[in-house]
Each structure stands twice: as structure tokens, then as C-alpha cells.
Short mmCIF file of C-alpha atoms and ligand atoms in Angstrom, two decimals:
data_model
loop_
_atom_site.label_atom_id
_atom_site.label_comp_id
_atom_site.label_asym_id
_atom_site.label_seq_id
_atom_site.Cartn_x
_atom_site.Cartn_y
_atom_site.Cartn_z
CA MET A 14 0.03 -0.04 0.24
CA LYS A 15 1.51 3.14 -0.55
CA THR A 16 2.01 6.06 2.13
CA LEU A 17 -1.04 7.61 2.80
CA SER A 18 -0.95 11.81 2.86
CA ALA A 19 -2.76 13.14 5.75
CA THR A 20 -1.74 16.32 4.70
CA ALA A 21 -3.27 19.36 2.43
CA PRO A 22 -1.81 19.46 -1.12
CA ALA A 23 1.39 21.25 -1.68
CA ALA A 24 -0.06 24.01 -3.13
CA VAL A 25 -2.39 25.24 -0.24
CA GLY A 26 1.46 25.45 1.65
CA PRO A 27 2.83 23.88 4.72
CA ALA A 28 1.20 26.96 6.99
CA ALA A 29 -2.40 26.26 5.89
CA VAL A 30 -4.93 25.08 8.56
CA PRO A 31 -6.94 22.25 7.03
CA THR A 32 -10.53 22.80 7.12
CA LEU A 33 -11.20 19.41 7.96
CA GLN A 34 -9.06 17.04 10.25
CA ILE A 35 -10.50 13.63 10.65
CA GLN A 36 -7.22 11.76 12.63
CA ASP A 37 -7.61 7.98 12.99
CA LEU A 38 -11.23 7.90 13.38
CA GLU A 39 -13.04 4.67 14.97
CA ILE A 40 -16.78 4.20 14.84
CA THR A 41 -18.75 1.84 16.24
CA ALA A 42 -21.99 0.85 16.45
CA ALA A 43 -24.35 -0.97 19.17
CA THR A 44 -25.87 -4.09 18.13
CA GLY A 45 -27.78 -6.87 19.89
CA SER A 46 -25.25 -8.88 19.74
CA GLY A 47 -22.52 -6.54 20.84
CA THR A 48 -20.14 -3.80 19.03
CA THR A 49 -19.44 -3.71 15.43
CA THR A 50 -16.77 -1.36 13.97
CA LEU A 51 -17.75 0.21 11.07
CA VAL A 52 -15.13 2.42 10.32
CA GLU A 53 -11.40 1.77 11.59
CA GLY A 54 -8.11 4.48 11.50
CA PHE A 55 -9.36 6.50 8.92
CA THR A 56 -7.43 10.00 8.68
CA LEU A 57 -8.04 12.66 6.16
CA SER A 58 -7.63 16.38 5.78
CA VAL A 59 -9.39 18.77 3.53
CA ALA A 60 -7.50 22.16 2.88
CA PRO A 61 -9.55 25.30 2.13
CA GLY A 62 -11.34 25.37 -1.26
CA GLU A 63 -10.71 21.66 -2.00
CA ILE A 64 -13.08 19.18 -3.10
CA VAL A 65 -12.05 15.40 -2.07
CA GLY A 66 -14.41 12.31 -2.99
CA LEU A 67 -15.09 9.78 -0.55
CA ILE A 68 -15.27 6.59 -2.88
CA GLY A 69 -16.35 3.19 -2.05
CA GLU A 70 -19.10 0.01 -2.89
CA SER A 71 -22.60 0.17 -0.80
CA GLY A 72 -21.38 -0.39 2.72
CA SER A 73 -17.98 0.65 2.62
CA GLY A 74 -18.59 3.67 5.47
CA LYS A 75 -18.97 6.72 3.30
CA THR A 76 -22.19 7.84 4.93
CA THR A 77 -21.06 6.75 8.52
CA ILE A 78 -18.04 9.05 8.01
CA ALA A 79 -19.84 11.71 6.29
CA ARG A 80 -22.16 11.83 8.82
CA SER A 81 -20.07 11.84 12.14
CA ILE A 82 -18.69 15.04 10.77
CA ILE A 83 -21.58 16.81 11.07
CA GLY A 84 -23.10 14.80 14.06
CA LEU A 85 -25.87 13.17 12.92
CA LEU A 86 -25.17 9.34 13.38
CA ASP A 87 -27.53 7.00 14.38
CA LYS A 88 -28.46 6.51 18.18
CA ASN A 89 -26.58 3.33 18.27
CA VAL A 90 -23.31 4.40 16.28
CA SER A 91 -20.99 6.85 17.68
CA VAL A 92 -17.26 8.00 17.64
CA SER A 93 -15.39 5.54 19.69
CA GLY A 94 -11.78 6.40 18.52
CA GLY A 95 -9.61 9.33 17.38
CA SER A 96 -10.94 12.91 16.43
CA ILE A 97 -12.53 15.29 13.98
CA GLY A 98 -11.27 18.73 13.96
CA LEU A 99 -12.53 21.87 12.11
CA ASN A 100 -10.61 24.76 11.58
CA GLY A 101 -7.87 23.28 13.79
CA THR A 102 -10.52 23.08 16.69
CA THR A 103 -11.84 19.14 17.61
CA ILE A 104 -15.54 19.33 17.07
CA ARG A 105 -15.56 15.38 17.74
CA ASN A 106 -14.00 12.50 19.59
CA ALA A 107 -14.94 9.42 21.94
CA ASP A 108 -15.99 12.11 24.51
CA GLU A 109 -18.00 14.42 22.39
CA ASN A 110 -20.78 13.13 20.02
CA HIS A 111 -22.62 16.50 19.97
CA THR A 112 -23.05 18.58 17.21
CA HIS A 113 -21.80 21.98 19.28
CA GLY A 114 -24.46 23.94 16.76
CA LEU A 115 -21.85 23.44 13.98
CA ARG A 116 -24.79 22.24 11.45
CA GLY A 117 -25.87 24.97 8.94
CA ARG A 118 -23.70 27.60 10.96
CA SER A 119 -19.91 26.10 9.88
CA ILE A 120 -20.74 22.83 8.06
CA GLY A 121 -23.28 22.04 5.60
CA MET A 122 -24.55 19.08 4.37
CA VAL A 123 -26.77 18.01 0.76
CA PHE A 124 -28.43 14.55 0.78
CA GLN A 125 -29.51 12.98 -1.83
CA ASN A 126 -32.93 13.82 -1.58
CA ALA A 127 -33.36 17.37 -2.02
CA THR A 128 -37.23 17.60 -1.76
CA GLY A 129 -37.20 15.38 1.44
CA SER A 130 -34.90 17.96 3.18
CA LEU A 131 -37.57 20.86 2.40
CA ASP A 132 -40.62 21.23 3.99
CA PRO A 133 -43.27 21.19 1.58
CA LEU A 134 -45.82 23.83 3.33
CA MET A 135 -43.17 26.66 2.79
CA ARG A 136 -42.15 28.85 0.34
CA ILE A 137 -38.62 28.25 -0.92
CA GLY A 138 -38.05 32.08 0.10
CA THR A 139 -39.30 31.57 3.73
CA GLN A 140 -37.44 28.69 4.32
CA LEU A 141 -33.94 30.04 3.37
CA LEU A 142 -35.07 33.42 5.77
CA GLU A 143 -35.35 30.56 8.44
CA VAL A 144 -32.08 29.37 8.27
CA VAL A 145 -30.38 32.78 8.23
CA ARG A 146 -32.38 34.06 10.77
CA VAL A 147 -31.40 31.29 13.20
CA VAL A 148 -27.91 31.75 12.44
CA GLN A 149 -27.49 35.02 12.20
CA PRO A 150 -30.31 36.32 14.15
CA ALA A 151 -28.59 39.98 14.29
CA LEU A 152 -28.61 40.41 10.50
CA LYS A 153 -31.27 43.13 9.43
CA LYS A 154 -34.51 41.88 7.19
CA ARG A 155 -32.99 43.81 3.70
CA ALA A 156 -29.58 42.22 4.27
CA ALA A 157 -30.69 38.78 4.67
CA ASP A 158 -33.24 38.99 2.14
CA GLU A 159 -29.98 40.28 -0.35
CA LEU A 160 -28.20 37.21 1.11
CA VAL A 161 -30.69 34.57 0.04
CA ARG A 162 -31.11 36.24 -3.42
CA THR A 163 -27.58 36.19 -4.10
CA THR A 164 -27.44 32.57 -3.04
CA LEU A 165 -29.95 31.53 -5.31
CA ALA A 166 -28.17 33.35 -8.25
CA ASP A 167 -25.26 31.99 -7.48
CA MET A 168 -26.94 28.38 -7.57
CA GLY A 169 -27.60 29.38 -10.97
CA PHE A 170 -31.36 30.54 -10.95
CA ALA A 171 -32.10 33.00 -13.27
CA ASP A 172 -35.35 33.95 -11.89
CA VAL A 173 -34.97 34.28 -8.38
CA GLN A 174 -37.99 36.15 -7.21
CA ARG A 175 -40.32 33.03 -8.62
CA VAL A 176 -38.02 30.39 -6.96
CA MET A 177 -38.39 32.58 -3.57
CA ARG A 178 -41.90 32.58 -4.31
CA SER A 179 -42.48 29.03 -4.94
CA TYR A 180 -43.25 25.95 -2.77
CA PRO A 181 -41.00 22.58 -3.23
CA HIS A 182 -43.52 20.80 -5.30
CA GLN A 183 -43.61 23.77 -7.92
CA LEU A 184 -40.08 23.10 -8.43
CA SER A 185 -38.58 20.51 -10.30
CA GLY A 186 -36.19 17.49 -8.91
CA GLY A 187 -32.70 19.37 -10.23
CA MET A 188 -34.14 22.89 -9.00
CA ASN A 189 -34.68 21.59 -5.05
CA GLN A 190 -31.67 20.01 -5.01
CA ARG A 191 -29.95 23.57 -5.72
CA VAL A 192 -32.15 25.00 -3.62
CA ALA A 193 -31.03 22.48 -0.80
CA ILE A 194 -27.52 23.23 -1.54
CA ALA A 195 -28.57 26.98 -1.39
CA LEU A 196 -30.07 26.09 2.12
CA ALA A 197 -26.72 24.39 3.40
CA VAL A 198 -24.50 27.27 2.01
CA VAL A 199 -26.49 30.69 2.70
CA ASN A 200 -24.68 30.97 5.81
CA ARG A 201 -21.20 30.80 4.14
CA PRO A 202 -20.07 27.67 6.17
CA ALA A 203 -16.28 26.45 6.00
CA LEU A 204 -17.39 23.00 4.90
CA ILE A 205 -19.87 21.35 3.10
CA ILE A 206 -20.64 17.48 2.83
CA ALA A 207 -22.62 16.49 -0.29
CA ASP A 208 -23.71 12.74 0.35
CA GLU A 209 -24.92 11.42 -3.42
CA ALA A 210 -26.00 14.97 -3.97
CA THR A 211 -26.25 14.34 -7.66
CA SER A 212 -27.03 10.88 -7.65
CA ALA A 213 -30.82 11.19 -8.29
CA LEU A 214 -30.58 13.68 -11.11
CA ASP A 215 -30.28 13.38 -14.96
CA VAL A 216 -26.86 13.82 -16.58
CA THR A 217 -27.45 17.56 -18.04
CA THR A 218 -29.02 18.61 -14.55
CA GLN A 219 -25.93 16.88 -12.56
CA ALA A 220 -24.00 18.64 -14.26
CA GLY A 221 -25.34 22.07 -13.56
CA VAL A 222 -25.29 21.23 -9.94
CA VAL A 223 -21.56 19.88 -10.00
CA LYS A 224 -20.69 23.21 -11.47
CA VAL A 225 -22.80 24.99 -8.33
CA LEU A 226 -20.63 23.08 -6.12
CA GLN A 227 -17.15 24.01 -8.05
CA GLY A 228 -18.03 27.30 -7.98
CA LEU A 229 -18.52 27.14 -4.39
CA ALA A 230 -15.09 25.43 -3.54
CA ALA A 231 -13.26 28.36 -5.91
CA THR A 232 -14.72 31.03 -2.83
CA GLY A 233 -12.53 28.95 -0.71
CA ILE A 234 -15.66 26.50 0.91
CA SER A 235 -14.27 23.14 1.19
CA LEU A 236 -16.35 19.94 -0.05
CA VAL A 237 -16.79 16.53 1.00
CA PHE A 238 -18.24 14.77 -2.09
CA VAL A 239 -19.55 10.91 -1.32
CA THR A 240 -20.10 9.06 -4.40
CA HIS A 241 -20.14 5.72 -5.59
CA ASP A 242 -19.77 7.15 -9.06
CA LEU A 243 -16.04 7.26 -9.71
CA LEU A 244 -16.16 8.63 -13.33
CA LEU A 245 -18.08 11.94 -11.67
CA ALA A 246 -15.18 11.95 -8.46
CA SER A 247 -12.65 12.44 -11.10
CA GLU A 248 -14.59 15.58 -12.87
CA ILE A 249 -15.25 16.98 -9.84
CA CYS A 250 -12.80 16.01 -7.07
CA ASP A 251 -9.26 17.27 -6.59
CA ARG A 252 -8.28 14.06 -4.35
CA ILE A 253 -10.18 10.81 -4.09
CA ALA A 254 -10.02 8.54 -0.87
CA VAL A 255 -11.13 5.18 -1.26
CA LEU A 256 -12.73 3.38 1.33
CA GLU A 257 -13.52 -0.74 1.71
CA LYS A 258 -14.80 -1.98 4.66
CA GLY A 259 -14.14 1.15 6.66
CA ARG A 260 -10.92 1.77 5.99
CA LEU A 261 -9.12 3.87 3.94
CA VAL A 262 -7.41 2.03 1.30
CA GLU A 263 -6.15 4.78 -1.30
CA LEU A 264 -5.86 8.43 -1.23
CA ASP A 265 -4.32 10.21 -4.23
CA ASN A 266 -4.91 13.40 -6.51
CA ALA A 267 -8.37 12.54 -8.83
CA VAL A 268 -5.84 12.11 -11.66
CA ASP A 269 -3.76 9.93 -10.76
CA LEU A 270 -6.00 7.66 -8.70
CA VAL A 271 -7.92 6.75 -11.96
CA ALA A 272 -5.05 6.58 -14.25
CA HIS A 273 -2.44 4.63 -11.99
CA PRO A 274 -4.61 3.22 -8.91
CA ARG A 275 -2.40 1.34 -6.82
CA GLU A 276 -5.01 -1.06 -5.03
CA PRO A 277 -6.96 -3.76 -6.30
CA TYR A 278 -9.94 -2.45 -4.74
CA THR A 279 -9.93 0.84 -6.57
CA LYS A 280 -8.87 -1.27 -9.60
CA ALA A 281 -11.74 -3.42 -9.19
CA LEU A 282 -13.68 -0.01 -8.66
CA LEU A 283 -12.71 0.98 -12.16
CA ASP A 284 -13.20 -2.06 -14.14
CA ALA A 285 -16.78 -1.58 -13.22
CA ILE A 286 -17.23 1.41 -14.96
CA PRO A 287 -18.72 0.27 -18.49
CA ASN A 288 -16.44 1.86 -20.12
CA PRO A 289 -13.22 2.85 -18.58
CA HIS A 290 -11.68 4.89 -21.17
CA GLU A 291 -14.01 7.38 -20.66
CA ILE A 292 -13.08 8.09 -16.85
CA ALA A 293 -9.40 8.60 -18.07
CA ALA A 294 -10.37 10.97 -20.85
CA ALA A 295 -12.80 12.82 -18.24
CA ALA A 296 -9.57 12.89 -15.62
CA ALA A 297 -6.98 13.92 -18.49
CA ALA A 298 -9.36 16.71 -19.54
CA ARG A 299 -8.64 18.30 -16.11
CA VAL A 300 -4.86 18.39 -16.32
N1 LIG B 422 -27.25 2.47 12.74
C1 LIG B 422 -26.16 1.24 12.24
N2 LIG B 422 -26.37 0.19 13.11
C2 LIG B 422 -25.18 -0.96 13.07
N3 LIG B 422 -24.37 -1.17 11.54
C3 LIG B 422 -24.90 0.29 10.80
C4 LIG B 422 -25.57 1.18 10.80
N4 LIG B 422 -25.72 2.20 10.08
C5 LIG B 422 -24.70 1.76 9.22
N5 LIG B 422 -24.12 0.73 9.58
C6 LIG B 422 -23.54 -0.03 8.54
O1 LIG B 422 -22.46 0.51 8.65
C7 LIG B 422 -21.49 0.06 6.95
C8 LIG B 422 -21.33 1.38 6.63
O2 LIG B 422 -22.77 1.91 6.34
P1 LIG B 422 -22.27 3.35 4.92
O3 LIG B 422 -24.22 3.65 5.01
O4 LIG B 422 -22.14 4.28 5.51
O5 LIG B 422 -22.14 2.86 4.06
P2 LIG B 422 -22.11 3.53 2.56
O6 LIG B 422 -20.72 3.48 1.89
O7 LIG B 422 -22.44 4.76 2.74
O8 LIG B 422 -23.02 2.68 1.69
P3 LIG B 422 -24.35 2.91 0.29
O9 LIG B 422 -23.41 3.65 -0.44
O10 LIG B 422 -24.77 1.97 0.24
O11 LIG B 422 -24.85 4.29 0.93
C9 LIG B 422 -22.45 -1.01 6.84
O12 LIG B 422 -22.56 -2.35 6.80
C10 LIG B 422 -23.85 -0.93 7.57
O13 LIG B 422 -24.56 -1.86 7.38
#
């Protein structure tokens, strides 16, 4: 196995504090028959503005790691070892499994089913304003309104007014997904976790959402991009972490990982793609 890099890419500079620093993370679940280890010895850091993909087959622990960062683990699941740090401060370890109110403030999360995370009975504009009010209570109404409008425009909506007046059922799935991202980023968090955030979208809509996420990273927001889609990860991510049975088996920059996978497990993931030439071409196009 190659030496795993736990640090940010060289371009960021050695002095830069990583947005996210996961160190030797262990996550366990209490089950009827005892305790099961779901994640073991997982170490990863994400630099400001960096997009890191979490890849692995179903059940490899991607969602468990993503949820542990934001404190959304199931009741019977907990961080039992190691630590998670945000901007240089430990936010979670074996003694501390609470959220510290970071959700929506410092960390935003986007799930696969956006419509499920929206309130069906509330207009989009009201939902966004409410999220701003909770996190930034001192912000004046006019400034909050402006922040919501700017955020929706950043998500690629041309008619912001119409979107704000709409209820979720009046928008398409792709539009709701962009609204969900707007909800996650409206308070300008340091980190966004996107868990299969584009998986349910058609290719064209997916491309639009990916563009939005890349635009956010360009402003310095860090992104953990959870997906089973290695082709998509190779297009969007700076680095990719490959998980197998709760352990990190390979971590490399996206181009090298798909061009020269070192681990048999990564090779098998690549081999499972119908047209591996497509993935190599997509990765090469980013260089
Ligand atoms: N609450 C729980 N109790 C016990 N085991 C759990 C619990 N939640 C998840 N697991 C187990 O943890 C492992 C990792 O699951 P996880 O959902 O993180 O994988 P994943 O890589 O995100 O999979 P998928 O791509 O299918 O979403 C699986 O074996 C799963 O069965």
C-alpha cells in the first residue's frame, strides 16, 4: 500500500490550517449481539477550497463518516476513537458526540433526496430566510433578503423572485436540489458535505449542480463529496479517498488515482465502470 497523505496538497502551503482534519477515526455501532466496528483508523484532511471525494462500494462506510463529521450518526452509532477537527478545533472525539450547533453554521450538508430536506408547506424564500435568521439573528431583514437572493443567483437560478415564491412541489427535482445546496451554503459554512447529492439527477441537471459545487469551492469552501460514481468523482474532485469495509485503502489526487490505481480494490471499482476509457479521458481533460 502506498503511504497515505494526511496533509493538504502542497499548493496550499504547509502553514495553512486544514478546514477538516480527521485523525485515526473509529466509529462503532452497538448491536443486539455486542459492538461492531464500522470505521477504523480513518485519517484525512481537507484544505480550504479543496474537493475531496469519498468513494467505495455500498456499505464501505462513506455515509457513516460523512454523518460523523456533522454529528448526525444513528443513536446506536458513535465515534469511539480518534478525532475530527474543524479549522484547527476538535469538534468530535470519543468523549464528544454532539453537534455543538455547527450544523448549518460551519458545516452544511446536502443529501441525495433534496425534496425530503425541504419543508413542503413553506415557500422556498421563507425557508432560506429562516435558516439565515437562526444562524445570524442580528442580520437586518433587508440584508438577510439580499443574502438569500444572491445565494439563489449563485445556484444558477435566473428567476430568483419566482423561486423564492414557490413551494417545493412547484419546482423540478434538479431545482430542489439546488435549493437544498442553497440552504446548506446560505450562511457561508467552511465545509459542505454532499452525500450522493447529484445521484438522483439526470446528466444535464447533474452537470449544473456540479458546476455550482465547484463554484463554491472556488470561493474557499471545502467540500467532501460522497459518491459511488468514480467517473463523476474524477471530474469534480481534487483528491479521492477510497474506502473498503470502513478502512481507507487509497488516497491520491483524482487524476493519478484513476490513471494509476495502486490497490486491487480501486482497480476493481474502475473495472466495474462500463467504459473505463471515458473516465481516463475525463480525468485527463482536467489537467
Ligand atoms: N445504525 C447502524 N447500526 C449498525 N450498523 C450500521 C448502522 N448504520 C450503518 N451501519 C453499517 O455500517 C456500514 C457502513 O454503512 P454506510 O451507510 O456508511 O455505507 P455507505 O458506503 O455509505 O453505503 P451506501 O453507498 O450503500 O450508502 C454498513 O455495513 C452498514 O450496514
